[in-house]
Tab-separated table of N, CA, C and O in Angstrom:
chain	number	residue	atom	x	y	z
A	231	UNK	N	55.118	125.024	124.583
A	231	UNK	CA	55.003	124.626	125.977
A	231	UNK	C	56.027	125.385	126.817
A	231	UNK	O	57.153	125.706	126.435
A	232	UNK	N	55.457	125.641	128.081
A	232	UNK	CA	56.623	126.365	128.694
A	232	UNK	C	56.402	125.984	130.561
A	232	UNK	O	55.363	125.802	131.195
A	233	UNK	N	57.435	125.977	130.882
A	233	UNK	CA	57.331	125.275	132.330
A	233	UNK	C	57.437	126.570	133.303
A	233	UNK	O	57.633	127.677	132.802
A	234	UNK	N	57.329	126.439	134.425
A	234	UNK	CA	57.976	127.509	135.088
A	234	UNK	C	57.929	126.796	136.422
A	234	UNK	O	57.071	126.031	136.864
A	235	UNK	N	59.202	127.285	137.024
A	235	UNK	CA	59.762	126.450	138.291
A	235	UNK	C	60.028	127.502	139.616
A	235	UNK	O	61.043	128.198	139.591
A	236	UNK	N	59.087	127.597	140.772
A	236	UNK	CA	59.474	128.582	141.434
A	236	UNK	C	60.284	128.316	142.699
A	236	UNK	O	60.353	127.157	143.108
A	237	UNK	N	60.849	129.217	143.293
A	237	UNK	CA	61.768	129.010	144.303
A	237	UNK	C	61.373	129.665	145.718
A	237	UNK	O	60.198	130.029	145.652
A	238	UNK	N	61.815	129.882	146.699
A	238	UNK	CA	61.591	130.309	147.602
A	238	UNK	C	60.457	130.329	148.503
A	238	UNK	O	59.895	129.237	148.417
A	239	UNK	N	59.766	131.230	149.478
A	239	UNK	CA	58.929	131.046	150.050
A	239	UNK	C	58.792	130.662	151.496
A	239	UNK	O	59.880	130.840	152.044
A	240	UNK	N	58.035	130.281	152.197
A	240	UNK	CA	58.430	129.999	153.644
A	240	UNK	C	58.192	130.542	154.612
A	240	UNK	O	57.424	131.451	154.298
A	241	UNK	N	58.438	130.573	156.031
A	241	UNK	CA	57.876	131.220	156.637
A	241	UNK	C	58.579	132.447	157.219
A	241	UNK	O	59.758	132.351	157.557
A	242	UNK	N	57.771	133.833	157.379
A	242	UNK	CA	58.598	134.563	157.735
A	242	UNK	C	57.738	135.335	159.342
A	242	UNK	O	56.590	135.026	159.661
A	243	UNK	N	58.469	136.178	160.016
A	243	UNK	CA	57.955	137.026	161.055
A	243	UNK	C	56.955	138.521	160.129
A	243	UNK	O	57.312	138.867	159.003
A	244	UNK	N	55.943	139.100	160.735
A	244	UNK	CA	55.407	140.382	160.616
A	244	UNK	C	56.870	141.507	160.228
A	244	UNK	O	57.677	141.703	161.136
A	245	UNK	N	57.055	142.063	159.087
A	245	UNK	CA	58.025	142.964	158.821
A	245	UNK	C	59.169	142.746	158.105
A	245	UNK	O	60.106	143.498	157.836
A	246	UNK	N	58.864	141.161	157.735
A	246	UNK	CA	60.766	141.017	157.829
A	246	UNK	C	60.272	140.652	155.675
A	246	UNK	O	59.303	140.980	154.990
A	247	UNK	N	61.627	139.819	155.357
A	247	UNK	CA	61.434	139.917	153.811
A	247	UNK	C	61.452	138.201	153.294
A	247	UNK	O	61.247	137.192	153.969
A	248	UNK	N	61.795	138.352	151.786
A	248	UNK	CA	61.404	137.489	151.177
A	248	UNK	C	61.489	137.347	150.052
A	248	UNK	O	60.607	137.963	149.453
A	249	UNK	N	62.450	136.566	149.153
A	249	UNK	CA	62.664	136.869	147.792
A	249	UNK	C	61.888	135.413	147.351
A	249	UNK	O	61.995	134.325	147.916
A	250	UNK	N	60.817	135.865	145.780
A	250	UNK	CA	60.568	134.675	145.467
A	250	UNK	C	60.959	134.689	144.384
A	250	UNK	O	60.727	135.728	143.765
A	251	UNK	N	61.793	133.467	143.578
A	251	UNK	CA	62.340	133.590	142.151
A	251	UNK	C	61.376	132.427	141.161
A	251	UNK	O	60.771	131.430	141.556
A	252	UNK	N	61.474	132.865	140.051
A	252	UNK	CA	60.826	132.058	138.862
A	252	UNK	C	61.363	131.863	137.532
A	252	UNK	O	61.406	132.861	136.812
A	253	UNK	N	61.886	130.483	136.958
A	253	UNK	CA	62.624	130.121	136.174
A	253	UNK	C	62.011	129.489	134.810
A	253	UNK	O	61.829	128.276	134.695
A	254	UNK	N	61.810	130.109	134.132
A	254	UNK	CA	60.863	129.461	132.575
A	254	UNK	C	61.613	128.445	131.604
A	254	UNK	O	62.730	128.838	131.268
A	255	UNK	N	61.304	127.488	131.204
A	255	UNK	CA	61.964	126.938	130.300
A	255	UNK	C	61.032	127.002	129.625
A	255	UNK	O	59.993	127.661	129.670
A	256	UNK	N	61.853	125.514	128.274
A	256	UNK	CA	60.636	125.280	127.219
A	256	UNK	C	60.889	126.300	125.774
A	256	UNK	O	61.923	126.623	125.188
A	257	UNK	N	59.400	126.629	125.522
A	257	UNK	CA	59.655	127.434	124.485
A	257	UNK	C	59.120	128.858	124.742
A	257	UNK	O	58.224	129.540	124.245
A	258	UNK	N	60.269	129.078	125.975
A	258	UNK	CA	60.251	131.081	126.650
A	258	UNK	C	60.346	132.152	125.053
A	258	UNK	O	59.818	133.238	125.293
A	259	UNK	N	60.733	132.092	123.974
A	259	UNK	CA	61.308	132.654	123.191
A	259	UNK	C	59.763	133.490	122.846
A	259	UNK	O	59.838	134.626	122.379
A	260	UNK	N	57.883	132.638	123.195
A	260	UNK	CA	57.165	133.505	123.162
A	260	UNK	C	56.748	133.999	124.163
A	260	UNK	O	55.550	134.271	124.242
A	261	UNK	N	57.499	134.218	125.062
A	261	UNK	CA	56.907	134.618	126.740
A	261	UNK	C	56.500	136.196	126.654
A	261	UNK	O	57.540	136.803	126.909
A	262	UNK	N	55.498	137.089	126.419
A	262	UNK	CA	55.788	138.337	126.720
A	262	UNK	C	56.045	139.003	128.013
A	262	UNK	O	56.900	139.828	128.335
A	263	UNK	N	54.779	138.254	128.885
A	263	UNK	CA	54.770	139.042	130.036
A	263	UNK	C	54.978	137.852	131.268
A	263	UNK	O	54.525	136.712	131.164
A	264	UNK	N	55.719	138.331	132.395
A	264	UNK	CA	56.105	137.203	133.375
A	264	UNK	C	55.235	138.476	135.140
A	264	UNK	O	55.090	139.681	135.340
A	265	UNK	N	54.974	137.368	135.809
A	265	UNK	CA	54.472	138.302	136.792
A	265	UNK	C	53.950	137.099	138.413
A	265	UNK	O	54.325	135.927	138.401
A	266	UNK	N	53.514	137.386	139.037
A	266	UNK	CA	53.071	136.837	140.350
A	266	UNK	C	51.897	137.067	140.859
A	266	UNK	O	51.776	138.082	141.545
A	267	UNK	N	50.478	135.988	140.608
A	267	UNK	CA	49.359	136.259	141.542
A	267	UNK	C	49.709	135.401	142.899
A	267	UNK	O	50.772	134.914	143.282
A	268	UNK	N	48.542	135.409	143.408
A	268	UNK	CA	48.608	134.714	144.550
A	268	UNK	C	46.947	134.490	145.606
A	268	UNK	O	45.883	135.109	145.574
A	269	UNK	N	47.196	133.887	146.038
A	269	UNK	CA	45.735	132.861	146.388
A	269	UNK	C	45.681	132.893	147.744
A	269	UNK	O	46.155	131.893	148.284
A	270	UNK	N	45.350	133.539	148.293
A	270	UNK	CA	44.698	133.521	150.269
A	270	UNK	C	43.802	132.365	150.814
A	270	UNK	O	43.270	131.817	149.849
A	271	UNK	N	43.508	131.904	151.751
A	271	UNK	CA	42.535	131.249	152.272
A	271	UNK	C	41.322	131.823	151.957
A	271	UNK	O	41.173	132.835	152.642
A	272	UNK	N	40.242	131.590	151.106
A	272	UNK	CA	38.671	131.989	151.447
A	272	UNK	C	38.760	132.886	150.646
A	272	UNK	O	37.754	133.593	150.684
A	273	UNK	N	39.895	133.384	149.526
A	273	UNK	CA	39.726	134.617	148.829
A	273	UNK	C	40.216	133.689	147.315
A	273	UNK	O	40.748	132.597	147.117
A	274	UNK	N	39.719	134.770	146.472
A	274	UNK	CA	40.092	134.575	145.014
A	274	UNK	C	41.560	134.704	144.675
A	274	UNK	O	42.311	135.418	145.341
A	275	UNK	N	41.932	134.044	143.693
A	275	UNK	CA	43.705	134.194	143.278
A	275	UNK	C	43.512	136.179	142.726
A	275	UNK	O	42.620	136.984	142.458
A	276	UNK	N	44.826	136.116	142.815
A	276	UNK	CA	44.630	137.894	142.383
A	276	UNK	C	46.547	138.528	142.394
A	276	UNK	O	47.493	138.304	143.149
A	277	UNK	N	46.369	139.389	141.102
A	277	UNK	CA	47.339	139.436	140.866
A	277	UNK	C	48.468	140.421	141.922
A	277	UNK	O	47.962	141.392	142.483
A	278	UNK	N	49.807	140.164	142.131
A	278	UNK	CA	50.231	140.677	143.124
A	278	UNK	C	51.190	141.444	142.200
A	278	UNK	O	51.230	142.568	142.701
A	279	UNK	N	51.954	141.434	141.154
A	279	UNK	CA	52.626	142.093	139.860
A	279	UNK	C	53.033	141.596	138.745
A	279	UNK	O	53.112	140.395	138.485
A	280	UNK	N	53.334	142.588	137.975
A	280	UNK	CA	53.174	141.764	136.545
A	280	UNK	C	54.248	142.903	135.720
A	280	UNK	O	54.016	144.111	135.658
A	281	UNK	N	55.546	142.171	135.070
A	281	UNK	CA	56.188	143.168	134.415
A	281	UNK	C	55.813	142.640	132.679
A	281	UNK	O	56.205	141.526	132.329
A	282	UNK	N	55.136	143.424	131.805
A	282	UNK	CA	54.998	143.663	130.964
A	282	UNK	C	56.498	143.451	129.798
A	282	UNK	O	57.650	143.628	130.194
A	283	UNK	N	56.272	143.194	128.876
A	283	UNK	CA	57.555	142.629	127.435
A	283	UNK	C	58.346	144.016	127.487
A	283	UNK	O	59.556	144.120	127.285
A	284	UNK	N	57.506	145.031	127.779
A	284	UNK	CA	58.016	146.214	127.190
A	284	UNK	C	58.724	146.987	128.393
A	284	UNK	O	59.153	148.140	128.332
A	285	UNK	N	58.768	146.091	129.558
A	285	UNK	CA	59.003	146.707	130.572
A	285	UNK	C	58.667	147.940	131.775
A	285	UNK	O	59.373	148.632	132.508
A	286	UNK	N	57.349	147.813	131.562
A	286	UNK	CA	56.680	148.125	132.503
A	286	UNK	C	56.089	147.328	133.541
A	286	UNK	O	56.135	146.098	133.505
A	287	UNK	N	55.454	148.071	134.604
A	287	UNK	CA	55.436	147.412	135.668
A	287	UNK	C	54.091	147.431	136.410
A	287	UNK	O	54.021	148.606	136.771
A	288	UNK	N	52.972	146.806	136.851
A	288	UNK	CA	51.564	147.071	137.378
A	288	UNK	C	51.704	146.163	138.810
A	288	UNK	O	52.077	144.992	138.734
A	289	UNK	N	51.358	146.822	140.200
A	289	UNK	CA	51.394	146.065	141.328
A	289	UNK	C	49.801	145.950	141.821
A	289	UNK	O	48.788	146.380	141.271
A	290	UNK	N	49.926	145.390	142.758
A	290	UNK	CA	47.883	145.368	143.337
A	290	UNK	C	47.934	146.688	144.585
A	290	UNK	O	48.806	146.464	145.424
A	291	UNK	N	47.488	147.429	144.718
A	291	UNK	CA	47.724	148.588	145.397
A	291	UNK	C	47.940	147.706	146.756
A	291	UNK	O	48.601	148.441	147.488
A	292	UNK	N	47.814	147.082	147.101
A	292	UNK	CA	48.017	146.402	148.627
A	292	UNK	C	49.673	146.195	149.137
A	292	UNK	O	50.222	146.393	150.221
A	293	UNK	N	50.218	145.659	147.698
A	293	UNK	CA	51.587	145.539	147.831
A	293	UNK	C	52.658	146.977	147.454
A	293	UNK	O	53.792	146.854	147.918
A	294	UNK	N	52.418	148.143	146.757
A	294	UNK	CA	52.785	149.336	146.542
A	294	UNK	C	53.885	149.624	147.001
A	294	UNK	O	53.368	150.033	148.041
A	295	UNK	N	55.172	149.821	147.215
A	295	UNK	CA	55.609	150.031	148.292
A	295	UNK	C	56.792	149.154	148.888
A	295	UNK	O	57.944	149.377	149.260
A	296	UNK	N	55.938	148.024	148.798
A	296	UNK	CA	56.722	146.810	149.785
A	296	UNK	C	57.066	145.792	148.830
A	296	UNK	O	57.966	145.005	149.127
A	297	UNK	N	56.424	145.689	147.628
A	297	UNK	CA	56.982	144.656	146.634
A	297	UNK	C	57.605	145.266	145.614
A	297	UNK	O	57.228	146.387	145.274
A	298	UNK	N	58.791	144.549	144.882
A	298	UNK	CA	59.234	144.762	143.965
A	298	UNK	C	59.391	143.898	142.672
A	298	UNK	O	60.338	143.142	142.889
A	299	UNK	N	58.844	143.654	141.324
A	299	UNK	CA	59.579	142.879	140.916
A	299	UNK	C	60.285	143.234	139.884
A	299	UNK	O	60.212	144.355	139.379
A	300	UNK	N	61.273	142.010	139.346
A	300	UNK	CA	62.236	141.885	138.517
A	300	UNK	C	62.096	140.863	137.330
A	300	UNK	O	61.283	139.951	137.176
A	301	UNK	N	63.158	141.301	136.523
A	301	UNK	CA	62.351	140.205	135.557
A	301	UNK	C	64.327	140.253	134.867
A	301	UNK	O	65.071	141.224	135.003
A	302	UNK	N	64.613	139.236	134.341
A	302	UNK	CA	65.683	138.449	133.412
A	302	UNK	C	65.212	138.312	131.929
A	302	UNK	O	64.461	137.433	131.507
A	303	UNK	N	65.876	139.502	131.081
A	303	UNK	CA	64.669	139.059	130.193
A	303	UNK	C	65.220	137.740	129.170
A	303	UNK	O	64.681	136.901	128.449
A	304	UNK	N	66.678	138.120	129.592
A	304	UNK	CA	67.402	136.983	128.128
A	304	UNK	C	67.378	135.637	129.051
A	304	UNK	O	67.373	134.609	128.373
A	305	UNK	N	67.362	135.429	130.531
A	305	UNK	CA	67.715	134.385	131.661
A	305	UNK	C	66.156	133.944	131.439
A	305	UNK	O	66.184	132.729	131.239
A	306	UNK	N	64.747	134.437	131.387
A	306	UNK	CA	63.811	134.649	131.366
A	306	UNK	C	63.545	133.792	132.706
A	306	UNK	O	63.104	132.644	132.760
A	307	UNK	N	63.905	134.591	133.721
A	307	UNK	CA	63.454	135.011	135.240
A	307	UNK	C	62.553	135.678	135.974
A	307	UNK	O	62.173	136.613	135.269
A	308	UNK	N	62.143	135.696	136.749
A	308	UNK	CA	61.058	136.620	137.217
A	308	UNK	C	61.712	136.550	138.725
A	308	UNK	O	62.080	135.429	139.077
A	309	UNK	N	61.863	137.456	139.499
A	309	UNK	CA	61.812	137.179	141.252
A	309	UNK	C	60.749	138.398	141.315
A	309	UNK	O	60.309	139.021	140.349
A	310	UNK	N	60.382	138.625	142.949
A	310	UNK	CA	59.550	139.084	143.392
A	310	UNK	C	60.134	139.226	144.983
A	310	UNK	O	59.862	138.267	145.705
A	311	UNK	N	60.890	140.305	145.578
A	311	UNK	CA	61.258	140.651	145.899
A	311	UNK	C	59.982	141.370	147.280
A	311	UNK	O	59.306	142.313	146.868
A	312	UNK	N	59.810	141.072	148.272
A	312	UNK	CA	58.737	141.193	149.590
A	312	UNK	C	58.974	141.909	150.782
A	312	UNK	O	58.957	141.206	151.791
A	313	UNK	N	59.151	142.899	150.918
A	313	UNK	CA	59.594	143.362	152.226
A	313	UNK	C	58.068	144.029	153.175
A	313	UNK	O	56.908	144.258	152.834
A	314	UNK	N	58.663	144.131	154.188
A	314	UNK	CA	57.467	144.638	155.242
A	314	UNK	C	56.461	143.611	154.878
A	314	UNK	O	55.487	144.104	154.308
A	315	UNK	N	56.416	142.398	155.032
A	315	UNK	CA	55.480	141.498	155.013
A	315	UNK	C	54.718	141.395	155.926
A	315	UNK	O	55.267	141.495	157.023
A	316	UNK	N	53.190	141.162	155.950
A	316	UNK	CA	52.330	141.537	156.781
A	316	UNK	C	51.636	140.166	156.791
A	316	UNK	O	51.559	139.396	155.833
A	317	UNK	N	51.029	139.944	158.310
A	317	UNK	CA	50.375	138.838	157.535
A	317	UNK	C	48.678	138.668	157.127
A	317	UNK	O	47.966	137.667	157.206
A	318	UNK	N	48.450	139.645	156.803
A	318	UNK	CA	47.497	139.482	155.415
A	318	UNK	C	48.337	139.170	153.761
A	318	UNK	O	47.745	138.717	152.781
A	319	UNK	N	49.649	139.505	153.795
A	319	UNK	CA	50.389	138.471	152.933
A	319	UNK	C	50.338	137.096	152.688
A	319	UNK	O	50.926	136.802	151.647
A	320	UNK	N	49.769	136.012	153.371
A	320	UNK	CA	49.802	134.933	153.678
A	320	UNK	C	49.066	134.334	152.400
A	320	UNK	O	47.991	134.774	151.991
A	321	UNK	N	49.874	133.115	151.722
A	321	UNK	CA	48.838	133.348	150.570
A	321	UNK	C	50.164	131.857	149.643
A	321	UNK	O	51.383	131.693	149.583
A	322	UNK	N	49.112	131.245	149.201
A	322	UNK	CA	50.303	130.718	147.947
A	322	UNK	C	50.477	131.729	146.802
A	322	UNK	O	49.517	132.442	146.512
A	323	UNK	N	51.526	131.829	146.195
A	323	UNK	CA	51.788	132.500	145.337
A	323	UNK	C	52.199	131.771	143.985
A	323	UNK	O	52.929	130.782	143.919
A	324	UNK	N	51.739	132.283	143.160
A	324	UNK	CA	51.851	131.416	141.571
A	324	UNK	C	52.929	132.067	140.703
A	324	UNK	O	52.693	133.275	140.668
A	325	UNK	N	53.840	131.809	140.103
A	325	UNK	CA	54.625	132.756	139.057
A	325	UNK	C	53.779	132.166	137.573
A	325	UNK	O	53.762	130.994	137.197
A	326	UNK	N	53.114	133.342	136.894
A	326	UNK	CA	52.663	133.583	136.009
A	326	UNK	C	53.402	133.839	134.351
A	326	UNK	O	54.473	134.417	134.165
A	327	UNK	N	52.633	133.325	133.411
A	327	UNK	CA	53.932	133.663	132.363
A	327	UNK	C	52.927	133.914	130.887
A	327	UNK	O	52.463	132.883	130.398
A	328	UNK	N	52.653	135.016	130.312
A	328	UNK	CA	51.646	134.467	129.744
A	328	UNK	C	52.572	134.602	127.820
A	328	UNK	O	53.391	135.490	127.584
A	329	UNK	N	52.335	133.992	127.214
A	329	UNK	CA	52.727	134.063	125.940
A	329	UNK	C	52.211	133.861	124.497
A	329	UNK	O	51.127	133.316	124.295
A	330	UNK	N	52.699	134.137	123.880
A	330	UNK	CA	51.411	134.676	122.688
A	330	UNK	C	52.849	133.792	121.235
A	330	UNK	O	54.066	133.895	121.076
A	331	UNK	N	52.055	133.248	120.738
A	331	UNK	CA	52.146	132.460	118.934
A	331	UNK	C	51.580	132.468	118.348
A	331	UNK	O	50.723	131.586	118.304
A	332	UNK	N	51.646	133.791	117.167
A	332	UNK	CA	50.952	133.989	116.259
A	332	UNK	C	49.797	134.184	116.559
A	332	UNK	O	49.987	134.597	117.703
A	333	UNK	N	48.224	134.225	116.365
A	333	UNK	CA	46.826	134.903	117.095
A	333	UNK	C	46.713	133.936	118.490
A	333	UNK	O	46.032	134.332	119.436
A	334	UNK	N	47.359	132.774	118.539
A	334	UNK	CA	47.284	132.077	120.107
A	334	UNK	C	47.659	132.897	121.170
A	334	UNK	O	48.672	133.597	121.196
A	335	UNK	N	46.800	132.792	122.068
A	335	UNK	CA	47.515	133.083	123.475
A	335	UNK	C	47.675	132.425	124.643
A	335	UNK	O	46.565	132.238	125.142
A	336	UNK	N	48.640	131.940	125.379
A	336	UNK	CA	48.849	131.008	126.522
A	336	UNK	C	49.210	131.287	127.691
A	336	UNK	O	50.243	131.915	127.923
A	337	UNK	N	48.368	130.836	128.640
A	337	UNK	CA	48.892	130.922	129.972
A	337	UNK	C	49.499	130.066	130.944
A	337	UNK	O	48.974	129.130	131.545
A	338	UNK	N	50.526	130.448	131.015
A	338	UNK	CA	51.033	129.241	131.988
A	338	UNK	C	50.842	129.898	133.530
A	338	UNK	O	50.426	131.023	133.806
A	339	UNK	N	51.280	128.829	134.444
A	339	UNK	CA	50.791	128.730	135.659
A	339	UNK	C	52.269	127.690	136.544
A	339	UNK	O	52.638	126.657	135.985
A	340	UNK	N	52.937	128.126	137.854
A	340	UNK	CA	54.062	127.356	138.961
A	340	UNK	C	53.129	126.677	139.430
A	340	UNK	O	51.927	126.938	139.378
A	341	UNK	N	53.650	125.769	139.912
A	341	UNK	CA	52.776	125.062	140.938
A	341	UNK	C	52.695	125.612	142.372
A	341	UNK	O	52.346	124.846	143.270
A	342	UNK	N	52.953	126.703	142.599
A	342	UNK	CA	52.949	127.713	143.459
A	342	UNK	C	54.321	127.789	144.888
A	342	UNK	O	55.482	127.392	144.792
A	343	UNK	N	53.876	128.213	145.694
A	343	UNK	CA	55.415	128.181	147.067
A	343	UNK	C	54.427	128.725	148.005
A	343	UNK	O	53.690	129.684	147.777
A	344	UNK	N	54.486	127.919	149.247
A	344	UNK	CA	53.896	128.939	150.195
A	344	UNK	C	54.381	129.884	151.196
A	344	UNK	O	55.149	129.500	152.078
A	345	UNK	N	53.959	131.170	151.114
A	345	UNK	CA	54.207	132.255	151.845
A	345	UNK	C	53.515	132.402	153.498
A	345	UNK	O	52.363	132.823	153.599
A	346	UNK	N	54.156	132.098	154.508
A	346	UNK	CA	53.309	132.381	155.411
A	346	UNK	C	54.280	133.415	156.587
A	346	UNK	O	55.467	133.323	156.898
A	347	UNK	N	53.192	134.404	157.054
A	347	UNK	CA	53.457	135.966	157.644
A	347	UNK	C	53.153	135.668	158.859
A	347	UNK	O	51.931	135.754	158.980
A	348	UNK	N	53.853	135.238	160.202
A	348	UNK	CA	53.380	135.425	161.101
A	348	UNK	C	53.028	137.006	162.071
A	348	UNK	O	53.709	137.999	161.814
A	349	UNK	N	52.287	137.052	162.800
A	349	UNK	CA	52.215	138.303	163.741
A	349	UNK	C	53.463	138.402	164.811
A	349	UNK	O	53.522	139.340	165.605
């Protein structure tokens, strides 16, 4: 089982930033990959980045640029780091965690933070 507790979020102006952090407990020891989708009004959840065990890194071409994330691997942290926020940003955002025991694989899921971008 593994929890994950996210932080931040809120409202910001067109341009400005935004750090969102994510804290795993439980049993992190099978966490491989930690990352951030996120959910719009009227649109599907969809992933916004995802840092890989091995330390690599995949963003959604929308964010390119303007997002960054980070990951803690021994703290087993995740932030997500937002600048030039637009508001087609507007969106709950989920911190993602997915982890693997033996042929199992699990996904966990935050109960999300909301992000909102004004013009």
């Amino acid at each position: 089982q593994v929890q994950l507790v996210e932080s931040g979020g809120g409202l910001v102006q067109a341009g400005g930033s935004l750090r969102l952090s994510c804290a795993a407990s439980g049993r992190t020891s099978s966490i491989e990959d930690m990352g951030w989708y996120r959910q719009a009004p009227g649109k599907q959840r969809e992933l916004v980045a995802n840092m890989f065990s091995i330390g690599s890194t995949e963003y959604a071409d929308s964010v390119k640029g303007r997002f960054t994330i980070s990951r803690d691997y021994a703290k087993k942290t995740v932030s997500l780091q937002m600048n030039s926020l637009k508001p087609e940003d507007t969106a709950v955002y989920y911190c993602y965690a997915r982890s693997v025991l033996g042929p199992v694989e699990y996904h966990y899921w935050g109960q999300g933070t909301q992000v909102t971008v004004s013009s």
